[in-house]
Amino acid sequence: MMMLVNCSGCRTALQLPHGAPCIRCSICGAVTNVAAPPAPGPVADPARGAQAPAPAWGPPPPAAHGRKRAVICGISYRFSRHELKGCINDAKCMRHLLTTRFRFPDDSIIMLTEEQTDPYKIPTKHNIRMAMYWLLQGCQPGDSLVFHYSGHGAQQRSYSGDEVDGMDETLCPLDFETQGMIVDDEINAALVRPLPHGAKLHALIDACHSGTALDLPFLCRMSRTGQYVWEDHRPRSGVWKGTSGGEAISFSGCDDNQTSADTSALSKITSTGAMTFCFIQAIEQGQATTYGSILNSMRSTIRNTGSGASMAGGGAVTSLISMLLTGGSASTGGLRQEPQLTACSTFDVYAKPFSL
């Protein structure tokens, strides 16, 4: 069972393993001593008059070195005015991709969707936060981590002076109207800064205004011809938003000032997030040899949707998408979004091989 405690130095939330008397923060290095927690009390079941152990949040991390772990979050906001059709489909497809193509163990993936029966796996703000901390807890050299989010994204005014455009990017959990949004500064502190040397994180953010959702220091600005330059997004304050030596790379659905589509125009059979579909299609069709080839493929597919041009591979539905049986919304076509690539350091996107 995991217990959430605040770092005595920087106040970052940390997950204390069961029975541990202290924990060291990977961000500031401070050691936080914790009194031994009392044994969890029984929870009464009024229907039966029986006693049951108190539930814990999520499974403990796998113990193996060189492990693969992932958090996949898909939020449909069903029965609300914010409802989306394709986000849970995105989550299912991403899980299938990770387990079949990249050999992620089933028990190393946490799924957060409204379809989950476990209350700790509903994509509320608290549960998404806890899942992010779980993903990085105990991370070691050789680990490969994935964070995938499909849902609403937004922006809000930044007063810290750390944003080039003066706006923070946010993710919208299921309960964002009452509990608030998750700001990019917090995502960076939870997923990026603790990443140790030798470990790597891939984030896939299929949401509006998601270009710099992880606050990574560098953004790959790519033209339609495939030429690119790295933009320096390090804040003027000098605060380091990179890792603790590890490698963090993020694909996002669109630029910070754009919106991301939830559409059936791509799969033709069901609604999906445009970015998630194009990312999976690039891998399925052998266009994922490098980070540059993936980004080019994703952008080309989105540009050609609804324009009369055929998609790569004749527009065939990929095997991962076709496994879905549910119907979707009507095709809208004419998608206007440009997937983005950000990273903790610059590299040659056409020379660096892609791997999870």
Tab-separated table of N, CA and C in Angstrom, residues 40-114:
chain	number	residue	atom	x	y	z
A	40	PRO	N	-3.878	0.011	8.676
A	40	PRO	CA	-5.179	0.422	8.150
A	40	PRO	C	-6.320	-0.254	8.894
A	41	GLY	N	-7.267	0.554	9.281
A	41	GLY	CA	-8.401	0.028	10.021
A	41	GLY	C	-9.375	-0.678	9.114
A	42	PRO	N	-10.185	-1.528	9.650
A	42	PRO	CA	-11.172	-2.220	8.828
A	42	PRO	C	-12.270	-1.279	8.367
A	43	VAL	N	-12.826	-1.583	7.222
A	43	VAL	CA	-13.934	-0.810	6.684
A	43	VAL	C	-15.200	-1.645	6.826
A	44	ALA	N	-16.158	-1.079	7.487
A	44	ALA	CA	-17.396	-1.820	7.721
A	44	ALA	C	-18.246	-1.859	6.464
A	45	ASP	N	-18.858	-2.979	6.231
A	45	ASP	CA	-19.810	-3.138	5.138
A	45	ASP	C	-21.199	-3.184	5.764
A	46	PRO	N	-21.944	-2.068	5.726
A	46	PRO	CA	-23.242	-2.029	6.406
A	46	PRO	C	-24.231	-3.044	5.861
A	47	ALA	N	-24.013	-3.440	4.597
A	47	ALA	CA	-24.964	-4.387	4.016
A	47	ALA	C	-24.814	-5.776	4.616
A	48	ARG	N	-23.586	-6.104	5.026
A	48	ARG	CA	-23.343	-7.449	5.528
A	48	ARG	C	-22.974	-7.461	7.007
A	49	GLY	N	-22.607	-6.308	7.519
A	49	GLY	CA	-22.126	-6.263	8.893
A	49	GLY	C	-20.738	-6.867	9.003
A	50	ALA	N	-20.035	-7.007	7.866
A	50	ALA	CA	-18.713	-7.630	7.866
A	50	ALA	C	-17.638	-6.554	7.868
A	51	GLN	N	-16.392	-6.966	8.135
A	51	GLN	CA	-15.261	-6.068	8.133
A	51	GLN	C	-14.359	-6.435	6.959
A	52	ALA	N	-13.886	-5.393	6.228
A	52	ALA	CA	-12.994	-5.628	5.091
A	52	ALA	C	-11.810	-4.686	5.195
A	53	PRO	N	-10.637	-5.085	4.690
A	53	PRO	CA	-9.470	-4.201	4.744
A	53	PRO	C	-9.713	-2.943	3.926
A	54	ALA	N	-9.119	-1.820	4.375
A	54	ALA	CA	-9.230	-0.576	3.624
A	54	ALA	C	-8.485	-0.712	2.306
A	55	PRO	N	-9.065	-0.233	1.200
A	55	PRO	CA	-8.405	-0.376	-0.095
A	55	PRO	C	-7.200	0.540	-0.215
A	56	ALA	N	-6.227	0.165	-1.049
A	56	ALA	CA	-5.062	0.975	-1.327
A	56	ALA	C	-5.140	1.470	-2.759
A	57	TRP	N	-4.431	2.578	-3.064
A	57	TRP	CA	-4.460	3.091	-4.425
A	57	TRP	C	-3.495	2.299	-5.284
A	58	GLY	N	-4.013	1.646	-6.293
A	58	GLY	CA	-3.190	1.054	-7.333
A	58	GLY	C	-2.268	-0.057	-6.887
A	59	PRO	N	-1.678	-0.746	-7.846
A	59	PRO	CA	-0.736	-1.819	-7.537
A	59	PRO	C	0.639	-1.260	-7.241
A	60	PRO	N	1.473	-1.982	-6.464
A	60	PRO	CA	2.855	-1.546	-6.277
A	60	PRO	C	3.618	-1.698	-7.585
A	61	PRO	N	4.685	-0.915	-7.766
A	61	PRO	CA	5.435	-1.038	-9.017
A	61	PRO	C	6.088	-2.407	-9.132
A	62	PRO	N	6.224	-2.923	-10.351
A	62	PRO	CA	6.969	-4.176	-10.537
A	62	PRO	C	8.405	-4.013	-10.042
A	63	ALA	N	9.014	-5.087	-9.589
A	63	ALA	CA	10.320	-5.008	-8.953
A	63	ALA	C	11.478	-5.159	-9.921
A	64	ALA	N	11.221	-5.632	-11.139
A	64	ALA	CA	12.313	-5.948	-12.053
A	64	ALA	C	13.017	-4.701	-12.553
A	65	HIS	N	14.351	-4.810	-12.726
A	65	HIS	CA	15.137	-3.722	-13.297
A	65	HIS	C	14.954	-3.728	-14.815
A	66	GLY	N	15.059	-2.552	-15.438
A	66	GLY	CA	14.833	-2.474	-16.869
A	66	GLY	C	13.378	-2.678	-17.220
A	67	ARG	N	12.490	-2.302	-16.333
A	67	ARG	CA	11.068	-2.573	-16.505
A	67	ARG	C	10.417	-1.554	-17.432
A	68	LYS	N	9.258	-1.921	-17.910
A	68	LYS	CA	8.428	-1.034	-18.705
A	68	LYS	C	7.146	-0.777	-17.933
A	69	ARG	N	6.788	0.486	-17.828
A	69	ARG	CA	5.563	0.860	-17.124
A	69	ARG	C	4.841	1.938	-17.907
A	70	ALA	N	3.518	1.980	-17.790
A	70	ALA	CA	2.746	2.978	-18.527
A	70	ALA	C	1.509	3.382	-17.748
A	71	VAL	N	1.129	4.627	-17.921
A	71	VAL	CA	-0.161	5.146	-17.452
A	71	VAL	C	-0.916	5.625	-18.681
A	72	ILE	N	-2.122	5.092	-18.876
A	72	ILE	CA	-2.951	5.437	-20.028
A	72	ILE	C	-4.258	6.027	-19.512
A	73	CYS	N	-4.552	7.242	-19.942
A	73	CYS	CA	-5.723	7.959	-19.439
A	73	CYS	C	-6.605	8.382	-20.614
A	74	GLY	N	-7.854	7.916	-20.620
A	74	GLY	CA	-8.816	8.315	-21.645
A	74	GLY	C	-10.103	8.776	-20.994
A	75	ILE	N	-10.509	10.004	-21.252
A	75	ILE	CA	-11.663	10.596	-20.566
A	75	ILE	C	-12.710	11.021	-21.595
A	76	SER	N	-13.926	10.499	-21.448
A	76	SER	CA	-14.996	10.825	-22.400
A	76	SER	C	-15.936	11.913	-21.869
A	77	TYR	N	-15.897	12.194	-20.563
A	77	TYR	CA	-16.772	13.205	-19.943
A	77	TYR	C	-18.240	12.916	-20.294
A	78	ARG	N	-18.597	11.644	-20.278
A	78	ARG	CA	-19.917	11.256	-20.748
A	78	ARG	C	-21.014	11.881	-19.893
A	79	PHE	N	-22.143	12.090	-20.543
A	79	PHE	CA	-23.333	12.697	-19.934
A	79	PHE	C	-23.080	14.146	-19.520
A	80	SER	N	-22.078	14.799	-20.107
A	80	SER	CA	-21.841	16.217	-19.828
A	80	SER	C	-21.764	16.970	-21.150
A	81	ARG	N	-21.784	18.291	-21.073
A	81	ARG	CA	-21.694	19.099	-22.289
A	81	ARG	C	-20.301	19.053	-22.900
A	82	HIS	N	-19.343	18.456	-22.178
A	82	HIS	CA	-17.969	18.355	-22.677
A	82	HIS	C	-17.685	16.998	-23.319
A	83	GLU	N	-18.723	16.191	-23.555
A	83	GLU	CA	-18.512	14.792	-23.940
A	83	GLU	C	-17.679	14.652	-25.216
A	84	LEU	N	-16.751	13.694	-25.178
A	84	LEU	CA	-15.937	13.307	-26.328
A	84	LEU	C	-16.237	11.856	-26.674
A	85	LYS	N	-16.084	11.499	-27.938
A	85	LYS	CA	-16.464	10.161	-28.388
A	85	LYS	C	-15.287	9.191	-28.468
A	86	GLY	N	-14.076	9.699	-28.722
A	86	GLY	CA	-13.004	8.785	-29.076
A	86	GLY	C	-11.940	8.513	-28.034
A	87	CYS	N	-12.024	9.140	-26.887
A	87	CYS	CA	-10.897	9.087	-25.948
A	87	CYS	C	-10.710	7.715	-25.298
A	88	ILE	N	-11.793	7.042	-24.972
A	88	ILE	CA	-11.650	5.696	-24.403
A	88	ILE	C	-11.170	4.733	-25.481
A	89	ASN	N	-11.605	4.943	-26.731
A	89	ASN	CA	-11.058	4.155	-27.834
A	89	ASN	C	-9.545	4.343	-27.933
A	90	ASP	N	-9.097	5.591	-27.791
A	90	ASP	CA	-7.660	5.869	-27.828
A	90	ASP	C	-6.922	5.075	-26.758
A	91	ALA	N	-7.485	5.070	-25.549
A	91	ALA	CA	-6.831	4.367	-24.444
A	91	ALA	C	-6.726	2.872	-24.720
A	92	LYS	N	-7.798	2.273	-25.234
A	92	LYS	CA	-7.774	0.842	-25.540
A	92	LYS	C	-6.752	0.520	-26.628
A	93	CYS	N	-6.703	1.352	-27.646
A	93	CYS	CA	-5.754	1.123	-28.734
A	93	CYS	C	-4.316	1.276	-28.253
A	94	MET	N	-4.071	2.268	-27.397
A	94	MET	CA	-2.715	2.477	-26.907
A	94	MET	C	-2.262	1.308	-26.028
A	95	ARG	N	-3.152	0.807	-25.201
A	95	ARG	CA	-2.795	-0.359	-24.394
A	95	ARG	C	-2.459	-1.557	-25.297
A	96	HIS	N	-3.267	-1.767	-26.322
A	96	HIS	CA	-3.025	-2.872	-27.245
A	96	HIS	C	-1.683	-2.703	-27.952
A	97	LEU	N	-1.377	-1.488	-28.354
A	97	LEU	CA	-0.098	-1.209	-29.005
A	97	LEU	C	1.070	-1.533	-28.083
A	98	LEU	N	0.994	-1.075	-26.845
A	98	LEU	CA	2.104	-1.265	-25.912
A	98	LEU	C	2.314	-2.738	-25.571
A	99	THR	N	1.233	-3.482	-25.391
A	99	THR	CA	1.379	-4.878	-24.980
A	99	THR	C	1.772	-5.792	-26.135
A	100	THR	N	1.292	-5.503	-27.348
A	100	THR	CA	1.561	-6.400	-28.469
A	100	THR	C	2.790	-6.012	-29.269
A	101	ARG	N	2.989	-4.726	-29.479
A	101	ARG	CA	4.092	-4.287	-30.326
A	101	ARG	C	5.363	-3.998	-29.517
A	102	PHE	N	5.196	-3.489	-28.282
A	102	PHE	CA	6.363	-3.075	-27.503
A	102	PHE	C	6.564	-3.897	-26.231
A	103	ARG	N	5.794	-4.968	-26.067
A	103	ARG	CA	5.987	-5.955	-25.009
A	103	ARG	C	5.930	-5.361	-23.602
A	104	PHE	N	5.021	-4.432	-23.370
A	104	PHE	CA	4.778	-3.961	-22.013
A	104	PHE	C	3.935	-5.013	-21.292
A	105	PRO	N	4.329	-5.464	-20.097
A	105	PRO	CA	3.512	-6.437	-19.368
A	105	PRO	C	2.147	-5.854	-19.007
A	106	ASP	N	1.121	-6.694	-19.043
A	106	ASP	CA	-0.230	-6.241	-18.715
A	106	ASP	C	-0.303	-5.588	-17.345
A	107	ASP	N	0.384	-6.188	-16.359
A	107	ASP	CA	0.273	-5.663	-14.998
A	107	ASP	C	1.167	-4.464	-14.753
A	108	SER	N	1.837	-3.969	-15.805
A	108	SER	CA	2.662	-2.775	-15.642
A	108	SER	C	1.985	-1.553	-16.247
A	109	ILE	N	0.706	-1.694	-16.619
A	109	ILE	CA	-0.031	-0.597	-17.233
A	109	ILE	C	-1.225	-0.244	-16.357
A	110	ILE	N	-1.334	1.019	-15.987
A	110	ILE	CA	-2.508	1.509	-15.265
A	110	ILE	C	-3.408	2.225	-16.263
A	111	MET	N	-4.660	1.762	-16.346
A	111	MET	CA	-5.658	2.364	-17.225
A	111	MET	C	-6.601	3.217	-16.385
A	112	LEU	N	-6.770	4.464	-16.781
A	112	LEU	CA	-7.697	5.370	-16.115
A	112	LEU	C	-8.771	5.779	-17.123
A	113	THR	N	-9.954	5.190	-17.008
A	113	THR	CA	-11.093	5.554	-17.853
A	113	THR	C	-12.364	5.441	-17.025
A	114	GLU	N	-13.442	6.019	-17.534
A	114	GLU	CA	-14.720	5.931	-16.819
A	114	GLU	C	-15.300	4.529	-16.836
